[in-house]
Coordinates of C-alpha atoms and ligand atoms in Angstrom, one line a residue:
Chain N
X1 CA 0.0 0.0 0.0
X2 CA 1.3 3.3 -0.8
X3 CA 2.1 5.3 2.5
X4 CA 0.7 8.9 2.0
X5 CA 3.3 10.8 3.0
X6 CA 1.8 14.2 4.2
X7 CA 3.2 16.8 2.2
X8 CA 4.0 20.3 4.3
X9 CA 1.7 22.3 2.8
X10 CA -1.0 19.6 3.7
X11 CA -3.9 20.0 6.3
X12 CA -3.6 17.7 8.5
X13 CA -5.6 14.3 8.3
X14 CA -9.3 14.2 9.4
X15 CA -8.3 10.7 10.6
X16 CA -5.3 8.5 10.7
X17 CA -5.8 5.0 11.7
X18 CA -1.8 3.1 12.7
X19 CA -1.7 -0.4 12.5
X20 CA -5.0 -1.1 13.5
X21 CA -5.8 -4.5 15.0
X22 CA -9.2 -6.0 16.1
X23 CA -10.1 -9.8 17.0
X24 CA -13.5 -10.3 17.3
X25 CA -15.2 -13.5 18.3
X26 CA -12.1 -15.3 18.8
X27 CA -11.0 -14.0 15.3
X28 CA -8.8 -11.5 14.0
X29 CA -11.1 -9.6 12.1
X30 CA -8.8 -6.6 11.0
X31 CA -5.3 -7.5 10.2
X32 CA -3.0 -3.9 11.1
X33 CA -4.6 -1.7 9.0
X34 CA -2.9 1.8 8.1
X35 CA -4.3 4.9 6.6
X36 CA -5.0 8.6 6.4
X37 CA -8.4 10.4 5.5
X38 CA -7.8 13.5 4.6
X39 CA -10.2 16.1 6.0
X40 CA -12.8 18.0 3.2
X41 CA -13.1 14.5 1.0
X42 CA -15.4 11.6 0.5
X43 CA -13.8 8.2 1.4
X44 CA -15.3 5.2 0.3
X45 CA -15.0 2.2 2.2
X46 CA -15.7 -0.6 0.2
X47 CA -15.4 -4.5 0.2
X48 CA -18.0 -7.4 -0.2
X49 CA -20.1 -8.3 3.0
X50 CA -17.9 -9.5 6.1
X51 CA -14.6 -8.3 4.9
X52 CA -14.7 -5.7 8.3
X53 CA -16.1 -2.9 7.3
X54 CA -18.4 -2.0 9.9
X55 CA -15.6 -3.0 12.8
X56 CA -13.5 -0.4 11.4
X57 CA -16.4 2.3 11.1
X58 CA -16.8 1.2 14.8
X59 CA -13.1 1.4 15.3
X60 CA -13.7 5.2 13.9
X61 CA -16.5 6.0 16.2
X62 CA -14.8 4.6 19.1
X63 CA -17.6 1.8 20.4
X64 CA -15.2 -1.1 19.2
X65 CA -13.1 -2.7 21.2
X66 CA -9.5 -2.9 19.5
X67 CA -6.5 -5.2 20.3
X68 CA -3.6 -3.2 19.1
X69 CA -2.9 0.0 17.2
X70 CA -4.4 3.7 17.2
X71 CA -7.3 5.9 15.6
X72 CA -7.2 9.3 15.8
X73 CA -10.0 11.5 14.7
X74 CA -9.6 15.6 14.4
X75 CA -6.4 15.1 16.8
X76 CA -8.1 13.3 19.6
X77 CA -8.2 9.2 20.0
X78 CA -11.7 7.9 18.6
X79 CA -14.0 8.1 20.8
X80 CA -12.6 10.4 23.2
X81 CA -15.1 12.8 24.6
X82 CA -14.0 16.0 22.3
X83 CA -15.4 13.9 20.1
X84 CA -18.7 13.1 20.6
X85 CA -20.5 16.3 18.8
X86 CA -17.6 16.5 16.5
X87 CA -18.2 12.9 14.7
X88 CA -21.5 12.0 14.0
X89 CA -22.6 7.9 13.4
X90 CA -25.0 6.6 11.1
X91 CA -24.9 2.9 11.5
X92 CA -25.9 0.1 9.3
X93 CA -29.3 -0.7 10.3
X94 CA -31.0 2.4 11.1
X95 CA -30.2 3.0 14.8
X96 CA -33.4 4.9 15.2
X97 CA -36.7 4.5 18.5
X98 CA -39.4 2.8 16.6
X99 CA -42.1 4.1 19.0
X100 CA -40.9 7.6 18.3
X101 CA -42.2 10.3 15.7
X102 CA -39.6 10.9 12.9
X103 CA -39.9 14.4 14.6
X104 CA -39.1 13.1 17.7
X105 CA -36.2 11.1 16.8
X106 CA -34.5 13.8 15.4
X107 CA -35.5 16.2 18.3
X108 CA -34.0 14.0 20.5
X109 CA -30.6 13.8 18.6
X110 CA -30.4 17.4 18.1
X111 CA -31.1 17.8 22.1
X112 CA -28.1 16.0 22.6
X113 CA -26.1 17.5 20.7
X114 CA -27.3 20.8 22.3
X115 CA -29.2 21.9 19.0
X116 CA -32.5 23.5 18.2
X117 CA -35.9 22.2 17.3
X118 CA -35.9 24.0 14.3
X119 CA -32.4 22.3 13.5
X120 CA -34.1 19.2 13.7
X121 CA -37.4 20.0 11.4
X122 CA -34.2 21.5 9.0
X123 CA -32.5 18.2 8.6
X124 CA -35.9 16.1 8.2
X125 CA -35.9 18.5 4.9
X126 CA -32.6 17.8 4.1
X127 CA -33.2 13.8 4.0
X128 CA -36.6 14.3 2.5
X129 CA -38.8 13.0 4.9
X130 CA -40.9 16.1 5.5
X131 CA -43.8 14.8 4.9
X132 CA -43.7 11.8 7.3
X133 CA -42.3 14.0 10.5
X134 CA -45.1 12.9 12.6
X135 CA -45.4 9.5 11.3
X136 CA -43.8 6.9 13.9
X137 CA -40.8 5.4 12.9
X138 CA -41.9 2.0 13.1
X139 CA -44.6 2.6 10.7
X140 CA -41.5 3.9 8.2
X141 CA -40.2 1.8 4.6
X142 CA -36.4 0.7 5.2
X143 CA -35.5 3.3 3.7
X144 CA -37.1 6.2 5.1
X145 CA -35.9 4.5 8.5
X146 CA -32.2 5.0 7.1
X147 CA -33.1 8.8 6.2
X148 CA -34.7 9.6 9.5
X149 CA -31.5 7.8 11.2
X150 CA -29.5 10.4 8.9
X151 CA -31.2 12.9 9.8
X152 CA -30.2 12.1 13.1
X153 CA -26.8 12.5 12.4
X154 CA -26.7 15.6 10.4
X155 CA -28.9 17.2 12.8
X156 CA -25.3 17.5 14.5
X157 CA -23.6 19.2 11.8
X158 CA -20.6 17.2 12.3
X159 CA -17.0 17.8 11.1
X160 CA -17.1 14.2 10.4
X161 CA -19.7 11.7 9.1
X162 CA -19.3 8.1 9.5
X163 CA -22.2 6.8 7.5
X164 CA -22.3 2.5 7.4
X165 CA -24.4 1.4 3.8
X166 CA -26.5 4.4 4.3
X167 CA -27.8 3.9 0.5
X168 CA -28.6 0.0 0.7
X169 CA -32.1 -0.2 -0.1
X170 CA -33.1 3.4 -1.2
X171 CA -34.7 4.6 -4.1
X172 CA -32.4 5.6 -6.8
X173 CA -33.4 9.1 -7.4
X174 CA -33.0 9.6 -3.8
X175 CA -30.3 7.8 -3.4
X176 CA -28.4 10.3 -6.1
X177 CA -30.0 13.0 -4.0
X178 CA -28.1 12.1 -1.0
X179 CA -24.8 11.7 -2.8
X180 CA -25.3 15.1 -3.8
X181 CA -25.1 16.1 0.2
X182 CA -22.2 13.6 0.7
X183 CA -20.2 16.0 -2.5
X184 CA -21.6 19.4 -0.5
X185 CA -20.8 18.8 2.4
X186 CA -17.4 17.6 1.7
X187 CA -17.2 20.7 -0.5
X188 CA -17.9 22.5 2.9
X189 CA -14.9 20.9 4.4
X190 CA -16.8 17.9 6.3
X191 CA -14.7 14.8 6.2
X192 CA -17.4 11.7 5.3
X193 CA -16.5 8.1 4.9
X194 CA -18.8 6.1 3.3
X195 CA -19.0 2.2 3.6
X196 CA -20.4 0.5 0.7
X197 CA -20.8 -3.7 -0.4
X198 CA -21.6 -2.7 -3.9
X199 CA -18.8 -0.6 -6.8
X200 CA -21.5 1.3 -8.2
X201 CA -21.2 4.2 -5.8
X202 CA -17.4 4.0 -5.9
X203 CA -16.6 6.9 -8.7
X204 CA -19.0 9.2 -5.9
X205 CA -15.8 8.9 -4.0
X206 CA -12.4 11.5 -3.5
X207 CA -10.6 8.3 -2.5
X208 CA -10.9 4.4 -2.4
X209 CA -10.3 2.1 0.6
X210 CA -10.8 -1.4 -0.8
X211 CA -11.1 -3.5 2.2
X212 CA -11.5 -7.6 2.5
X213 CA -10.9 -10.1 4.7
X214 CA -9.2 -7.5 7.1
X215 CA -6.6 -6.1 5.1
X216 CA -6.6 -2.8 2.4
X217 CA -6.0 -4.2 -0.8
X218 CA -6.5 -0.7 -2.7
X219 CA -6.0 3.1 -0.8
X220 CA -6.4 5.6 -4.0
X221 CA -8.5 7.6 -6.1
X222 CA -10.8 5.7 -8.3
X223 CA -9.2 7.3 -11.4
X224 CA -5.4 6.3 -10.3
X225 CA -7.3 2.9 -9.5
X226 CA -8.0 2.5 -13.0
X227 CA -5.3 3.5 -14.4
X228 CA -2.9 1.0 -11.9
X229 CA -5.2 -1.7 -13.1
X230 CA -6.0 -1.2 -16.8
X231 CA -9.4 -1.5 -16.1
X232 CA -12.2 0.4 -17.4
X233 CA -14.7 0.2 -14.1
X234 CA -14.0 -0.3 -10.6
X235 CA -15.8 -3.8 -10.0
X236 CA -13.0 -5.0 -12.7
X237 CA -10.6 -3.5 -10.8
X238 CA -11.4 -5.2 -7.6
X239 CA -11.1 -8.3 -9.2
X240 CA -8.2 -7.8 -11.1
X241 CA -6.4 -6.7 -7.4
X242 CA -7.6 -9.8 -5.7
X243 CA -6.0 -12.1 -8.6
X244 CA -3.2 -10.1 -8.4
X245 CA -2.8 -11.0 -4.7
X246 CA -4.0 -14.1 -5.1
X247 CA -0.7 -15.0 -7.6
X248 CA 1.6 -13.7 -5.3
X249 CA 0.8 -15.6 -2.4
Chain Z
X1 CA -22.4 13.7 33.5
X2 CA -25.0 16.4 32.4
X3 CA -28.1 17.1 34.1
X4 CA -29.6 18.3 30.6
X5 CA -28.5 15.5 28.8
X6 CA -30.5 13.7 31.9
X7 CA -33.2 15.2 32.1
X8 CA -33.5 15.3 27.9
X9 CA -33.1 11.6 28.0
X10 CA -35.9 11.6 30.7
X11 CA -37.8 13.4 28.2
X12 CA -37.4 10.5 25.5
X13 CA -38.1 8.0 27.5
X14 CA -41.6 9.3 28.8
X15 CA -42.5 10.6 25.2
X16 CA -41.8 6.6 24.0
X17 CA -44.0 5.1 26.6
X18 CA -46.7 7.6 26.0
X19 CA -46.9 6.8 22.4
X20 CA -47.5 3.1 23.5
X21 CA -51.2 3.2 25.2
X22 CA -51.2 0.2 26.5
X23 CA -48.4 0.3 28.2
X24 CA -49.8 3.3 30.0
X25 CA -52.7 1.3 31.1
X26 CA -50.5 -1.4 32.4
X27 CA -48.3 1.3 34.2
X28 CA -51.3 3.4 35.9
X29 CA -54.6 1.5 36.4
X30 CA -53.3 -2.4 36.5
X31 CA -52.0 -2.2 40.4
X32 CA -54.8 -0.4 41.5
X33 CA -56.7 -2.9 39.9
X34 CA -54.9 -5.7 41.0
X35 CA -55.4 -4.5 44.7
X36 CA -58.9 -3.9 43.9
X37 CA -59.1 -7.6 43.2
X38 CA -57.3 -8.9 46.2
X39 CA -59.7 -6.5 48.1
X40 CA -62.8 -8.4 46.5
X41 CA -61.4 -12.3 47.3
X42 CA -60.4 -11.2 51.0
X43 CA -63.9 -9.1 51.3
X44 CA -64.5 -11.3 54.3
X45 CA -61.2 -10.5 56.4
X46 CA -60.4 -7.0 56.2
X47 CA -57.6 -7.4 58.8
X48 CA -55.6 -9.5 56.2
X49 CA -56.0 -7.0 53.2
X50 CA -54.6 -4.5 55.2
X51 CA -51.4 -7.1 55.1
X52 CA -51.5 -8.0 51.9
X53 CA -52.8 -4.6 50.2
X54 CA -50.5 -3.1 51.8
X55 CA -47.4 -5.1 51.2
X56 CA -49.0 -5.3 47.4
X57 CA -48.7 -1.5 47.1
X58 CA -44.9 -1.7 47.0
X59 CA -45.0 -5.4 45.5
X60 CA -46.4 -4.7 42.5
X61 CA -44.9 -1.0 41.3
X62 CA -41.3 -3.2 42.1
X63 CA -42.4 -6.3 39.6
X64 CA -43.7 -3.7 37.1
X65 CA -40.8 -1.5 36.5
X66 CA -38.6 -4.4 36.5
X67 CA -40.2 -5.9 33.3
X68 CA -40.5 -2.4 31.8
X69 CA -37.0 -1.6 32.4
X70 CA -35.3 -4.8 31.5
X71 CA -37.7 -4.6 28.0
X72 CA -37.0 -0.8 27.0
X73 CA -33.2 -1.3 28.0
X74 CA -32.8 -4.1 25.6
X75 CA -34.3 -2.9 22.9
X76 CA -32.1 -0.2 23.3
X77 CA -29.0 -2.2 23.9
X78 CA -30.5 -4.7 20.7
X79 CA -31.7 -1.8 18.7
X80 CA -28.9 0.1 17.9
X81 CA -29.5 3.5 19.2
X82 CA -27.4 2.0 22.8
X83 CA -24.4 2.2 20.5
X84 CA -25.2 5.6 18.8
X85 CA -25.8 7.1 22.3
X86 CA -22.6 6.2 23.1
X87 CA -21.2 8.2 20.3
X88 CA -23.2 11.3 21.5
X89 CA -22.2 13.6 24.2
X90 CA -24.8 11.6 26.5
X91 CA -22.8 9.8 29.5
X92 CA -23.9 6.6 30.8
X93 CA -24.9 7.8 34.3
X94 CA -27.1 10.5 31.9
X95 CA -28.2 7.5 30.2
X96 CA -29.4 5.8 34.4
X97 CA -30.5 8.9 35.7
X98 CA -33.2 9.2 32.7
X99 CA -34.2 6.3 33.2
X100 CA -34.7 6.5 36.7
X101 CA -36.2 9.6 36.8
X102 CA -38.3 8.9 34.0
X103 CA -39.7 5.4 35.4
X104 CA -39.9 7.5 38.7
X105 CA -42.3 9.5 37.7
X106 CA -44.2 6.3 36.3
X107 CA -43.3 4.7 39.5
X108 CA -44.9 8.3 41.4
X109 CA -48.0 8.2 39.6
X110 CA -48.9 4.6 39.6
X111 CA -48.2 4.8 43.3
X112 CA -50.6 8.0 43.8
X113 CA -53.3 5.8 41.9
X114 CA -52.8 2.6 43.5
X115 CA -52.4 4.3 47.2
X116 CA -55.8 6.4 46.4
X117 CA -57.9 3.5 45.6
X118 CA -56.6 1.6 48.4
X119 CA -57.0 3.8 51.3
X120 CA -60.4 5.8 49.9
X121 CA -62.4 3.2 48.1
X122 CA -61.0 -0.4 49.5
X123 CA -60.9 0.7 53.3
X124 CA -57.1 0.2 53.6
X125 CA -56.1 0.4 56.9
X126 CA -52.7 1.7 58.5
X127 CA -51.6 3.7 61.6
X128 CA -49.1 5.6 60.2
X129 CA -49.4 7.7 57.0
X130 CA -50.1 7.2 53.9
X131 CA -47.5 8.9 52.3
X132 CA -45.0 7.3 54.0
X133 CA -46.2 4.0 52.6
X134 CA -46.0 6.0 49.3
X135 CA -42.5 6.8 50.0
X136 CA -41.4 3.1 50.8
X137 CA -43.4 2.0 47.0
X138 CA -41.4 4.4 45.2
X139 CA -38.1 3.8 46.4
X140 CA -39.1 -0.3 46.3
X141 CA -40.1 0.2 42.6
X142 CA -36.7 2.1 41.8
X143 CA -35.5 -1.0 43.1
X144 CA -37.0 -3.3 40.5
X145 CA -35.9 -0.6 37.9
X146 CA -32.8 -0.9 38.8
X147 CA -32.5 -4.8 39.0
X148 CA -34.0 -4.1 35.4
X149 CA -31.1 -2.3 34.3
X150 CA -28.6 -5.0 35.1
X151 CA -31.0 -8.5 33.8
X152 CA -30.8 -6.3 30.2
X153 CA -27.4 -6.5 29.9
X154 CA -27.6 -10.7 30.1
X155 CA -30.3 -11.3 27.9
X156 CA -30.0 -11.1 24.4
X157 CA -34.3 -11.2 23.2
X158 CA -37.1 -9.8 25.5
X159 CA -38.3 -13.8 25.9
X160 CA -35.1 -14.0 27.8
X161 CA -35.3 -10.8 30.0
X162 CA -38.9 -12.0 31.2
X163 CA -37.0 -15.3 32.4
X164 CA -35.5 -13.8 34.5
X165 CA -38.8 -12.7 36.5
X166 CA -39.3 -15.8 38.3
X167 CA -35.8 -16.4 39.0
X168 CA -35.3 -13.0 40.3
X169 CA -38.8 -11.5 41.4
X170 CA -40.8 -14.4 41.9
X171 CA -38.5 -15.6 45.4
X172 CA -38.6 -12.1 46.4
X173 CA -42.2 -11.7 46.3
X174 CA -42.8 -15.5 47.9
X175 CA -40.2 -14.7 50.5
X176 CA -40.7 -11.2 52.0
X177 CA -43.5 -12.0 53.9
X178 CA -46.3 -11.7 51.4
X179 CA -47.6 -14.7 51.2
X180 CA -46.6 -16.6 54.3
X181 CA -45.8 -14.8 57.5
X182 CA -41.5 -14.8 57.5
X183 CA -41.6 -15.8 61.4
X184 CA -43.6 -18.8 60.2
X185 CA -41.1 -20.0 57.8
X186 CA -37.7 -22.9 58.2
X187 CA -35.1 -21.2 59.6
X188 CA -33.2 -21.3 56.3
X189 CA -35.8 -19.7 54.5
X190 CA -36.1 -16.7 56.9
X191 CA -32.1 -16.5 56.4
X192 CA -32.7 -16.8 52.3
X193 CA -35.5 -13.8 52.9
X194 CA -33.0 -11.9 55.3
X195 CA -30.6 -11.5 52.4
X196 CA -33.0 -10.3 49.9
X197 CA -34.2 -6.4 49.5
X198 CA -37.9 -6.5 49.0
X199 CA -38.2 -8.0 52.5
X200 CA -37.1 -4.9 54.0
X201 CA -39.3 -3.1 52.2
X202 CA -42.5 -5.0 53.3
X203 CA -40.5 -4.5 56.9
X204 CA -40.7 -0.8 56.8
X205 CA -44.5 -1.4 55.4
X206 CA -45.1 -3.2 58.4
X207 CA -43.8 -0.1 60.9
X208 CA -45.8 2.5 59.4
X209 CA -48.7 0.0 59.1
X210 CA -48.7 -0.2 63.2
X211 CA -47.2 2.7 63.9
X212 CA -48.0 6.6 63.8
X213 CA -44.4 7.6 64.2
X214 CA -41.3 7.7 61.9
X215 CA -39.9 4.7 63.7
X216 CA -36.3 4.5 63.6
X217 CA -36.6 0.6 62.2
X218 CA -38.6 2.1 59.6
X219 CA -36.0 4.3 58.4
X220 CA -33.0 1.6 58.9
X221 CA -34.9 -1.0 56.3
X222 CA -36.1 1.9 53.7
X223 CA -32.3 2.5 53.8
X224 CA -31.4 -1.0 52.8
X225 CA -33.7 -0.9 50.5
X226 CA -32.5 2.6 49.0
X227 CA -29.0 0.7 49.2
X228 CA -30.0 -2.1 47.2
X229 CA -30.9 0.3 44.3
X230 CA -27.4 2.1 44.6
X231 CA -26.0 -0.9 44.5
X232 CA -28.6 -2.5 41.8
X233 CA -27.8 1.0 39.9
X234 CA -23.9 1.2 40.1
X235 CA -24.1 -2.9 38.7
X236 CA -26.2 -1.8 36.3
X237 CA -24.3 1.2 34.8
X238 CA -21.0 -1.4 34.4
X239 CA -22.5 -3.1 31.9
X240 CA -23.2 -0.4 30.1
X241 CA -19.8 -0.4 27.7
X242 CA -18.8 2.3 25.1
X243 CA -16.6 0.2 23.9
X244 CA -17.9 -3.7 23.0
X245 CA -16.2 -6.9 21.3
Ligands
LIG301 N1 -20.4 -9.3 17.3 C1 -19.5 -10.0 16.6 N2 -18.9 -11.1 17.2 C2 -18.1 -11.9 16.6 N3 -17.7 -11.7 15.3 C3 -18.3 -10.7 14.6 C4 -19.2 -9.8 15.3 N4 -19.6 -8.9 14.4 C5 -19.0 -9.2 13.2 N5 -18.2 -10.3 13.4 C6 -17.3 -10.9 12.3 O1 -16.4 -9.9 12.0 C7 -16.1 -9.9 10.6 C8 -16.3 -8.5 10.0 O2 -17.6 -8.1 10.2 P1 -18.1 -6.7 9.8 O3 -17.2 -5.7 10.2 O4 -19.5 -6.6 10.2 O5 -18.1 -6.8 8.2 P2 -18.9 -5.9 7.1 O6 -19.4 -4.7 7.7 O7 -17.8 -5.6 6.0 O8 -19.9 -6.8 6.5 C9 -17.1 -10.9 10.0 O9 -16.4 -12.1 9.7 C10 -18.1 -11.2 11.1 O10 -18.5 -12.5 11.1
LIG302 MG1 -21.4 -4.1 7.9

């Protein structure tokens, strides 16, 4: 993997994750993973399903338990109370109170995060889901249940946005809708890192972070990706890396 | 810890059972009823309900806010939203103190209900006062909230947080003198009840019930009783991880 040597003019990382080990269920589920996200960009985390990466989004947020090696998020360790309405969570299955109003869900988060009502009703907009503010969230599709949990999140403005498959599921034209927020708010110099099981979304992405069983088999842009490969789209890629790795073992 | 975040998770809390009728029911009318019922079979020997009615007024509240507490704490260990807290600015202790203060204001009102029916309509019959015995219910029912709080973190489906009912709350309720009179039970037995909270509860029930005073007894075993729920409490909140496997 090609270290990313900070270059003295850079800003300094959103998040740098050092040799990152984590065992879960007896297993060594991440294998001393290395990398920097650079702050202002939209990471993708990709790889099929069990290849880790919701134990590194955890790793990010801080809830995971690790075995060896460090995150570090906007300076302080993940996790660590600075934190905690600096980095905002949207986990994979929408992490949302089913007996609560979309309104009220929301409310709640922005509440905690020491924000207005008005915040709240703002980012139901922003996710769509207007229309269904006082309907209770147990009573919502899949995917307006991932929007409202968004909402949640963004109600928090956060300098960084974890988001775990936040599209799996969703209509496409909204789907393309929120990928238009993922761009603007990067654009606004929010660092997001978005995990994803499917390539479709990958060329959405400022940077790559092709992850399976464990280990980073690709940290780059989706053009340089190409271009390292000689393949036209990203799924090809993928394959051709995992052949590639496969031969030299 | 943050008594906004506290009181804001308080909030939540009371806003989600609200938005579940039933549950409100259960919560408000079902002791009263319950005792209303008791009152109805023992119609013949008033002398008795005033033991058992009584002892029921904290009996009940306790087994109640038990089962609700180990269900809503589940779902929100199970759920998800456990793990996203933890990423918020709430602390865990904001976390236990909304959920005791919430549930205590359940535990307040279904004890003003209960309490009301008992003494004005069923003929409920103490020496000392009646808020005193309302005092003793609500610290009792903290106490099931907070045994609650720790089952949640051992069961992994709300079929297996109910099992834990009989083994927990079933011996309590059989042993602290609610059905059988302790002084009448093996030796063993009484030392089994001596080592279990709800016993002093229905002990301090039994001072105010026969005397007019704020006995110093009285006060001694509503202190165990308020120590169990620290203790319940502080267990409780160690399970509560930021970090899991
Ligand atoms: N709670 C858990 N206990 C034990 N192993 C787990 C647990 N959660 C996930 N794993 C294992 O960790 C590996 C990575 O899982 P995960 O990070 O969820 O992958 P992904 O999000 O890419 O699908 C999988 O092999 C999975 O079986
Ligand atoms: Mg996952």
């Amino acid at each position: 993997m090609p270290p990313t040597d900070a270059k003295p003019s850079a800003p300094p990382p959103a998040i740098t994750v050092d040799r990152l080990v984590v065992d879960r269920g007896g297993r060594s589920v991440l294998r001393d993973l290395s990398t920097t996200v650079p702050a202002g960009s939209v990471t993708g985390l990709l790889g099929p399903s069990g290849s880790g990466k919701t134990t590194l989004i955890r790793s990010i947020v801080g809830t995971q338990k690790v075995k060896s090696g460090r995150v570090t998020v906007l300076g302080d360790p993940a996790g660590s109370k600075p934190l905690r309405n600096r980095v905002a969570y949207v986990t994979q299955d929408a992490s949302i109170y089913p007996d609560l109003s979309v309104r009220s869900n929301v409310a709640y988060f922005a509440a905690l995060y020491g924000r207005r009502r008005a915040d709240a009703m703002a980012a139901i907009e922003r996710v769509g889901m207007g229309e269904f503010a006082g309907r209770l969230a147990a009573n919502l599709s899949g995917g307006q249940k991932t929007r409202t949990s968004l909402a949640c999140a963004l109600v928090c403005e956060p300098e960084v946005l974890v988001l775990d498959e936040p599209t799996v599921g969703l209509d496409p034209v909204i789907r393309d809708e929120l990928w238009s927020q993922f761009r603007a708010l990067a654009s606004a110099g929010k660092t997001l890192v978005v995990s994803s099981h499917v390539m479709d979304e990958a060329d959405r992405c400022d940077r790559l972070l092709l992850l399976r069983e464990g280990l980073f088999i690709a940290d780059d842009t989706p053009g340089d990706l190409r271009a390292a490969t000689g393949t036209e789209n990203l799924e090809a890629a993928f394959l051709h890396l995992i052949r590639e790795l496969e031969e030299t073992r | 810890m943050s008594l906004r975040i506290t009181l804001i998770t308080a909030g939540r809390i009371l806003r989600q059972l609200l938005n579940d009728r039933r549950t409100v029911v259960m919560i408000l009318a079902v002791p009263a009823l319950i005792i209303s019922l008791i009152s109805a079979i023992m119609d013949a020997a008033p002398a008795v309900f005033d033991q058992v009615g009584l002892i029921l007024l904290a009996a009940f509240p306790f087994m109640l806010m038990f089962m609700i507490t180990s269900i809503t704490l589940l779902r929100e260990r199970t759920g998800g939203t456990l793990e996203r807290l933890m990423t918020t600015p709430t602390a865990k202790m904001d976390l236990v103190g909304g959920y005791a203060l919430a549930f205590g204001v359940c535990a307040s009102l279904q004890t003003a209900i209960a309490a009301t029916v008992a003494y004005l309509w069923l003929d409920l019959d103490t020496v000392g006062s009646a808020w005193t015995v309302g005092l003793i219910a609500i610290v009792t029912s903290l106490f099931g909230m907070a045994l609650g709080l720790f089952v949640s973190a051992f069961a992994s489906t709300e079929f297996q947080a109910i099992q834990f009912m009989p083994v927990l709350i079933v011996p309590q309720l059989f042993l602290c003198g609610l059905i059988w009179p302790r002084e009448q039970m093996a030796g063993w037995l009484q030392g089994v009840s001596d080592a279990l909270p709800l016993t002093y509860a229905v002990k301090a029930l039994q001072e105010v019930q026969v005397s007019s005073d704020l006995t110093a007894a009285m006060w001694g075993d509503l202190g165990i009783v308020a120590g169990a729920v620290v203790v319940a409490t502080v267990l409780g909140a160690a399970t509560l991880r930021r970090r899991t496997g």
